[in-house]
Amino acid sequence: MPDDRPVPLDEYPVHQVPLSMKHVATGDRNAYDRCIFHLFDHSGRALLILGLGVYPNTGVIDAYATLRTGDTLHAVRASDALGDDRSNLSVGPLRITVEEPLRRLRLTCAADPDDADSLAYDIEWSADFPALWEPHHIQRRGGRLTLEGRRFVQAGGAAGVIRAGGDEIAVTAGEWTATRDRSWGVRPIPGEGAGRLDEDFPTEGFHWIWCPVRFDDRFLMVITQEDADGYRTLNDATLVRPGHPDRQLGWPQADITYRSGTRHPERAVVHLMDPETRKPLELGVETLMSLPLAVGAGYPPADDWQHGTWRGRDWVDRRTYDLSDPAAHPLAAYGVIDHAARFTLDGRVGHGIFEHGTFGRHDPSGFADFGSMAP
């Protein structure tokens, strides 16, 4: 007899389909429900990225935290069997506590009792702006739906402490920016072999910008996704000002200056349009510190661990990486990289994340293939 008893969330009137909250409405193994947080100081000294994901049709829950200071990346990853209480957002030493939905969350990572230098933190995340829906994200390969995600993004601040490598870093309100992203739906999980669609519809190129920016009195979200020929499949530029209607700032076009011989963005200008004045706006970007999501954080094409994969019960892995030699992490350049950045817009200075990935051919950037780099 299957174990299909009600779970704690079934007590609440939150059901969307006639199923227990233990189940999702799709049988797709790639169903997921996940979050990611970015926290960094405005001097570019430290960048902390952490997240947690649930994969109900593979029975996995996992979480991660990565901290970059200098050229050292500290990583903690944990995975376990998914339980029935979906309000318990904890795996191993990593925990997210929703203290006030959409307003206050507590982020904690317990230290390794056998290693005083291990990564640990206790931080309160607080929202400064309301959550903003991102565009409905859909991708297909041939006729098959490979990704469908619903997402919201939110910007705020943080206060607390981070400890790693014998150092204690104060997370001080006003001196740090903190953003977060929540998404759920269907997204590829490793474990499916390549099939006919992979052969018939190979990936020629992919170009991505995901850019939440916090200013003192406003929040800006910019997203673009383009194919190899520059055809845009995802587009958004929305300005949030409390007390005012949200404003869409047109069709963003980014001019990115890459470090010579790489695809590493050092600065950029994102061209926007003010719909009220019909005048152009320029979002200036200066990257401060970078953290590749394929190193430690479990995003493709990581070769040591990826989200949603079964590692057995109570799996916890802690390690450090040296980022001083890019050749030591060759896959990082073929994954999305998150850059803590300083932004300027219409005389204002803000901070946020310039998340960027560009692989393979991208005609507008002048990249001919996977081996092409900036001159």
Coordinates of C-alpha atoms in Angstrom, one line a residue:
M1 CA 0.0 0.0 0.0
P2 CA 1.5 3.4 -0.9
D3 CA 2.3 5.9 1.8
D4 CA -0.1 8.7 0.7
R5 CA -1.4 10.1 3.9
P6 CA -2.1 13.9 4.2
V7 CA 0.9 16.1 4.9
P8 CA 1.0 19.2 7.2
L9 CA 0.4 21.7 4.3
D10 CA -2.9 19.9 3.5
E11 CA -4.4 21.7 6.6
Y12 CA -4.3 25.0 4.8
P13 CA -6.5 26.2 1.9
V14 CA -3.7 26.5 -0.6
H15 CA -4.4 23.6 -3.0
Q16 CA -4.4 24.4 -6.7
V17 CA -5.4 20.9 -8.0
P18 CA -7.3 18.0 -6.3
L19 CA -4.1 16.4 -4.9
S20 CA -2.3 16.4 -1.6
M21 CA 0.3 19.1 -1.3
K22 CA 2.8 16.3 -1.2
H23 CA 2.3 15.9 -5.0
V24 CA 2.8 18.3 -7.9
A25 CA 0.3 18.4 -10.8
T26 CA 2.8 17.0 -13.3
G27 CA 4.5 13.6 -13.5
D28 CA 7.6 15.1 -15.2
R29 CA 10.7 14.0 -13.3
N30 CA 12.2 17.5 -13.8
A31 CA 9.6 19.2 -11.6
Y32 CA 11.3 21.6 -9.1
D33 CA 10.7 24.3 -6.6
R34 CA 13.8 26.4 -5.7
C35 CA 15.2 29.7 -4.4
I36 CA 18.5 31.6 -4.6
F37 CA 19.8 34.5 -2.6
H38 CA 22.7 36.9 -3.4
L39 CA 24.3 38.9 -0.6
F40 CA 27.4 41.1 -1.1
D41 CA 29.0 44.2 0.4
H42 CA 29.4 47.3 -1.7
S43 CA 33.2 47.3 -1.6
G44 CA 33.3 44.0 -3.4
R45 CA 35.0 42.2 -0.5
A46 CA 32.6 39.3 -0.2
L47 CA 29.8 37.6 -2.3
L48 CA 27.6 35.0 -0.7
I49 CA 25.2 33.0 -2.9
L50 CA 23.0 30.3 -1.3
G51 CA 19.9 28.4 -2.3
L52 CA 17.6 25.5 -1.6
G53 CA 15.6 23.3 -4.0
V54 CA 12.9 20.6 -3.8
Y55 CA 12.5 17.9 -6.5
P56 CA 9.2 16.2 -5.7
N57 CA 9.2 13.6 -8.5
T58 CA 12.8 12.4 -7.7
G59 CA 12.3 12.6 -3.9
V60 CA 15.2 14.9 -3.3
I61 CA 15.8 18.1 -1.3
D62 CA 19.1 19.9 -1.5
A63 CA 20.8 23.2 -0.6
Y64 CA 24.1 25.0 -1.1
A65 CA 26.0 28.0 0.0
T66 CA 29.1 29.5 -1.7
L67 CA 31.2 32.5 -0.4
R68 CA 33.9 34.2 -2.3
T69 CA 36.5 36.4 -0.6
G70 CA 39.6 37.2 -2.6
D71 CA 40.4 34.2 -4.7
T72 CA 39.0 31.7 -2.2
L73 CA 35.6 30.1 -2.7
H74 CA 34.1 28.3 0.4
A75 CA 31.3 25.9 -0.5
V76 CA 28.8 23.8 1.6
R77 CA 26.4 21.4 -0.2
A78 CA 23.8 19.2 1.4
S79 CA 21.2 16.7 0.0
D80 CA 18.7 14.3 1.6
A81 CA 15.5 12.4 1.0
L82 CA 12.5 14.8 0.7
G83 CA 10.2 14.6 3.6
D84 CA 6.5 15.4 4.0
D85 CA 6.8 18.7 5.8
R86 CA 7.4 21.2 3.0
S87 CA 7.6 24.1 5.5
N88 CA 10.8 22.7 6.9
L89 CA 13.4 24.3 4.6
S90 CA 16.5 22.7 6.0
V91 CA 19.1 20.2 4.7
G92 CA 22.1 19.3 6.8
P93 CA 23.7 22.4 8.2
L94 CA 21.7 24.8 5.8
R95 CA 18.4 26.3 6.8
I96 CA 16.0 29.0 5.5
T97 CA 13.3 30.2 7.9
V98 CA 10.4 32.2 6.6
E99 CA 9.7 34.6 9.5
E100 CA 7.3 36.9 7.7
P101 CA 6.4 35.8 4.1
L102 CA 7.7 38.2 1.4
R103 CA 9.3 40.4 4.1
R104 CA 11.7 38.7 6.5
L105 CA 13.7 35.4 6.2
R106 CA 16.5 34.0 8.3
L107 CA 19.4 32.3 6.6
T108 CA 21.7 30.1 8.6
C109 CA 24.5 27.6 8.1
A110 CA 25.9 25.8 11.0
A111 CA 29.7 25.4 11.3
D112 CA 31.4 22.1 10.9
P113 CA 32.1 21.0 14.6
D114 CA 35.4 19.5 13.5
D115 CA 36.6 22.6 11.5
A116 CA 36.6 26.0 13.1
D117 CA 37.5 27.6 9.7
S118 CA 34.4 26.2 7.9
L119 CA 31.8 28.4 6.4
A120 CA 29.0 29.4 8.7
Y121 CA 26.5 32.3 8.8
D122 CA 23.4 33.7 10.6
I123 CA 21.7 36.4 8.6
E124 CA 18.3 38.1 8.5
W125 CA 17.2 39.0 5.0
S126 CA 14.7 41.8 4.8
A127 CA 12.7 43.1 1.9
D128 CA 12.9 46.8 0.8
F129 CA 10.6 46.4 -2.2
P130 CA 7.6 44.3 -3.1
A131 CA 8.2 41.0 -4.9
L132 CA 8.1 41.4 -8.7
W133 CA 6.9 38.7 -11.2
E134 CA 9.4 37.8 -13.9
P135 CA 8.2 36.8 -17.3
H136 CA 6.8 33.3 -17.7
H137 CA 9.9 31.4 -18.8
I138 CA 9.4 28.7 -21.5
Q139 CA 12.0 26.7 -23.5
R140 CA 11.5 23.9 -26.0
R141 CA 13.9 21.6 -27.8
G142 CA 12.1 20.6 -31.0
G143 CA 8.6 19.9 -29.8
R144 CA 9.5 19.0 -26.3
L145 CA 9.0 21.4 -23.4
T146 CA 12.3 21.4 -21.5
L147 CA 11.8 24.3 -19.1
E148 CA 8.7 26.1 -17.8
G149 CA 9.2 28.3 -14.8
R150 CA 7.3 30.9 -12.8
R151 CA 9.5 33.2 -10.9
F152 CA 9.5 36.3 -8.7
V153 CA 12.5 38.5 -7.7
Q154 CA 12.9 40.8 -4.7
A155 CA 15.5 43.2 -3.4
G156 CA 16.4 44.2 0.1
G157 CA 19.1 44.3 2.8
A158 CA 20.7 41.9 5.2
A159 CA 22.2 42.0 8.7
G160 CA 24.2 39.3 10.6
V161 CA 27.5 37.6 10.5
I162 CA 29.5 35.3 8.2
R163 CA 32.4 33.2 9.4
A164 CA 34.9 31.4 7.1
G165 CA 38.6 30.7 6.9
G166 CA 39.2 32.1 10.4
D167 CA 37.6 35.5 9.5
E168 CA 34.4 37.0 10.7
I169 CA 32.6 39.3 8.3
A170 CA 29.9 41.6 9.6
V171 CA 26.8 41.9 7.3
T172 CA 25.7 45.4 8.0
A173 CA 22.5 47.0 6.9
G174 CA 23.1 49.8 4.4
E175 CA 26.5 48.4 3.5
W176 CA 25.2 45.2 1.9
T177 CA 22.7 44.5 -0.9
A178 CA 20.6 41.3 -0.8
T179 CA 18.4 40.0 -3.7
R180 CA 16.5 36.8 -4.0
D181 CA 14.7 34.8 -6.7
R182 CA 12.0 32.2 -6.2
S183 CA 11.0 29.8 -9.1
W184 CA 9.1 26.6 -9.6
G185 CA 7.9 24.5 -12.5
V186 CA 9.9 22.2 -14.7
R187 CA 13.7 22.5 -15.3
P188 CA 16.2 19.8 -16.4
I189 CA 17.7 17.6 -13.8
P190 CA 20.7 15.5 -14.6
G191 CA 20.1 11.8 -15.2
E192 CA 18.3 11.7 -18.6
G193 CA 20.4 10.4 -21.4
A194 CA 20.8 12.4 -24.6
G195 CA 18.2 11.5 -27.1
R196 CA 17.1 12.2 -30.7
L197 CA 16.1 15.8 -29.9
D198 CA 19.6 16.5 -28.7
E199 CA 21.0 15.3 -31.9
D200 CA 18.4 17.0 -34.1
F201 CA 18.3 20.3 -32.3
P202 CA 21.9 20.9 -30.9
T203 CA 22.6 24.1 -29.0
E204 CA 24.4 26.5 -31.2
G205 CA 24.5 29.4 -28.8
F206 CA 23.0 30.9 -25.7
H207 CA 23.2 34.5 -24.4
W208 CA 21.7 35.5 -21.0
I209 CA 21.4 38.5 -18.7
W210 CA 19.6 38.5 -15.4
C211 CA 20.0 41.7 -13.5
P212 CA 18.2 42.8 -10.3
V213 CA 19.4 46.2 -9.2
R214 CA 18.6 48.0 -5.9
F215 CA 18.7 51.8 -5.6
D216 CA 17.7 53.7 -2.5
D217 CA 14.2 54.5 -3.7
R218 CA 13.6 52.1 -6.6
F219 CA 14.3 48.6 -7.9
L220 CA 15.1 47.7 -11.5
M221 CA 14.9 44.2 -13.1
V222 CA 16.4 43.5 -16.5
I223 CA 16.2 40.1 -18.2
T224 CA 17.3 39.1 -21.8
Q225 CA 17.7 35.7 -23.4
E226 CA 18.8 35.3 -27.0
D227 CA 19.6 32.5 -29.4
A228 CA 22.7 32.2 -31.5
D229 CA 21.4 34.5 -34.1
G230 CA 20.2 37.1 -31.6
Y231 CA 16.6 36.1 -31.6
R232 CA 15.2 37.1 -28.2
T233 CA 13.1 34.5 -26.3
L234 CA 12.9 36.3 -23.0
N235 CA 12.7 40.1 -22.4
D236 CA 11.9 42.3 -19.4
A237 CA 12.9 45.7 -18.1
T238 CA 10.7 46.8 -15.2
L239 CA 11.2 49.7 -12.8
V240 CA 9.5 49.4 -9.3
R241 CA 8.9 52.6 -7.3
P242 CA 6.8 52.2 -4.1
G243 CA 3.7 54.3 -4.4
H244 CA 3.9 54.5 -8.2
P245 CA 2.8 52.1 -11.0
D246 CA 5.5 49.8 -12.3
R247 CA 7.1 51.1 -15.5
Q248 CA 8.4 49.0 -18.4
L249 CA 11.5 50.4 -19.8
G250 CA 11.4 49.0 -23.3
W251 CA 13.6 46.5 -25.1
P252 CA 17.0 46.4 -23.3
Q253 CA 20.1 46.4 -25.4
A254 CA 23.4 45.6 -23.7
D255 CA 26.8 46.8 -24.9
I256 CA 29.2 44.6 -22.9
T257 CA 33.0 45.2 -22.6
Y258 CA 34.7 41.8 -22.1
R259 CA 38.1 41.2 -20.7
S260 CA 40.4 40.5 -23.7
G261 CA 40.7 36.8 -24.5
T262 CA 37.6 35.9 -22.4
R263 CA 33.9 36.3 -22.2
H264 CA 34.2 37.9 -18.7
P265 CA 32.3 41.2 -18.5
E266 CA 34.2 44.0 -16.9
R267 CA 31.6 46.7 -17.5
A268 CA 28.5 47.2 -19.6
V269 CA 25.9 49.8 -20.7
V270 CA 22.3 48.6 -20.9
H271 CA 20.2 50.9 -23.1
L272 CA 16.6 51.4 -21.9
M273 CA 13.8 53.8 -22.8
D274 CA 11.7 55.9 -20.4
P275 CA 8.0 55.5 -21.7
E276 CA 6.9 58.7 -20.0
T277 CA 9.5 61.0 -21.5
R278 CA 10.3 58.8 -24.5
K279 CA 14.0 59.5 -23.8
P280 CA 16.7 56.9 -23.6
L281 CA 18.1 55.8 -20.3
E282 CA 21.5 54.2 -19.8
L283 CA 22.1 51.6 -17.0
G284 CA 25.8 51.6 -16.3
V285 CA 27.4 48.4 -15.0
E286 CA 30.8 48.0 -13.2
T287 CA 31.4 44.4 -12.0
L288 CA 33.0 44.2 -8.5
M289 CA 33.4 40.4 -7.8
S290 CA 32.4 37.3 -9.7
L291 CA 31.3 33.8 -8.6
P292 CA 30.8 31.1 -11.2
L293 CA 27.7 29.0 -10.5
A294 CA 29.3 25.9 -11.9
V295 CA 31.9 25.9 -9.1
G296 CA 30.5 24.8 -5.8
A297 CA 26.9 25.9 -6.3
G298 CA 25.7 22.9 -8.3
Y299 CA 24.6 24.7 -11.6
P300 CA 25.4 23.1 -15.0
P301 CA 27.9 22.2 -16.2
A302 CA 29.3 21.4 -12.7
D303 CA 31.1 18.0 -12.7
D304 CA 31.2 17.3 -9.0
W305 CA 27.5 17.9 -8.0
Q306 CA 24.4 19.3 -9.6
H307 CA 20.9 20.1 -8.1
G308 CA 18.3 17.4 -7.8
T309 CA 20.7 14.5 -8.0
W310 CA 20.5 11.7 -5.5
R311 CA 23.6 11.5 -3.2
G312 CA 22.1 9.3 -0.5
R313 CA 20.7 10.3 2.8
D314 CA 22.3 13.0 5.0
W315 CA 24.9 13.9 2.4
V316 CA 27.0 16.9 3.3
D317 CA 30.1 18.1 1.4
R318 CA 32.3 21.0 2.4
R319 CA 35.2 22.2 0.3
T320 CA 37.2 25.3 -0.8
Y321 CA 38.3 26.2 -4.3
D322 CA 41.1 28.4 -5.5
L323 CA 39.8 30.7 -8.2
S324 CA 43.1 32.4 -9.0
D325 CA 43.8 30.1 -11.9
P326 CA 40.8 29.9 -14.4
A327 CA 42.4 26.9 -16.0
A328 CA 41.8 24.9 -12.9
H329 CA 38.0 25.3 -13.4
P330 CA 37.6 25.0 -17.2
L331 CA 33.8 24.3 -17.0
A332 CA 33.1 27.6 -15.2
A333 CA 33.3 29.6 -18.4
Y334 CA 30.5 27.4 -19.9
G335 CA 28.1 28.1 -17.0
V336 CA 26.3 31.2 -15.8
I337 CA 28.5 33.6 -13.7
D338 CA 27.1 36.0 -11.1
H339 CA 28.8 39.3 -10.8
A340 CA 28.2 41.6 -7.8
A341 CA 28.1 45.0 -9.5
R342 CA 27.8 48.8 -9.0
F343 CA 25.2 50.4 -11.2
T344 CA 24.4 53.9 -12.3
L345 CA 21.0 55.1 -13.7
D346 CA 19.8 58.7 -14.3
G347 CA 22.3 60.1 -11.7
R348 CA 21.6 57.4 -9.1
V349 CA 24.0 54.8 -7.8
G350 CA 22.8 51.3 -6.9
H351 CA 24.0 47.8 -6.4
G352 CA 22.9 44.4 -7.6
I353 CA 23.7 41.3 -9.6
F354 CA 24.8 41.2 -13.2
E355 CA 24.2 37.5 -14.0
H356 CA 25.6 36.7 -17.4
G357 CA 26.2 33.6 -19.5
T358 CA 27.2 33.6 -23.2
F359 CA 28.2 30.3 -24.8
G360 CA 28.7 29.2 -28.4
R361 CA 27.7 31.4 -31.3
H362 CA 26.1 34.8 -30.7
D363 CA 26.0 36.9 -33.8
P364 CA 25.3 40.3 -32.1
S365 CA 28.4 39.9 -29.9
G366 CA 30.6 38.7 -32.7
F367 CA 31.2 35.3 -31.2
A368 CA 31.4 32.7 -34.0
D369 CA 31.5 29.4 -31.9
F370 CA 32.2 28.0 -28.5
G371 CA 35.9 28.8 -28.9
S372 CA 35.4 32.5 -29.8
M373 CA 36.6 35.0 -27.2
A374 CA 36.7 38.8 -27.0
P375 CA 39.6 40.4 -28.9

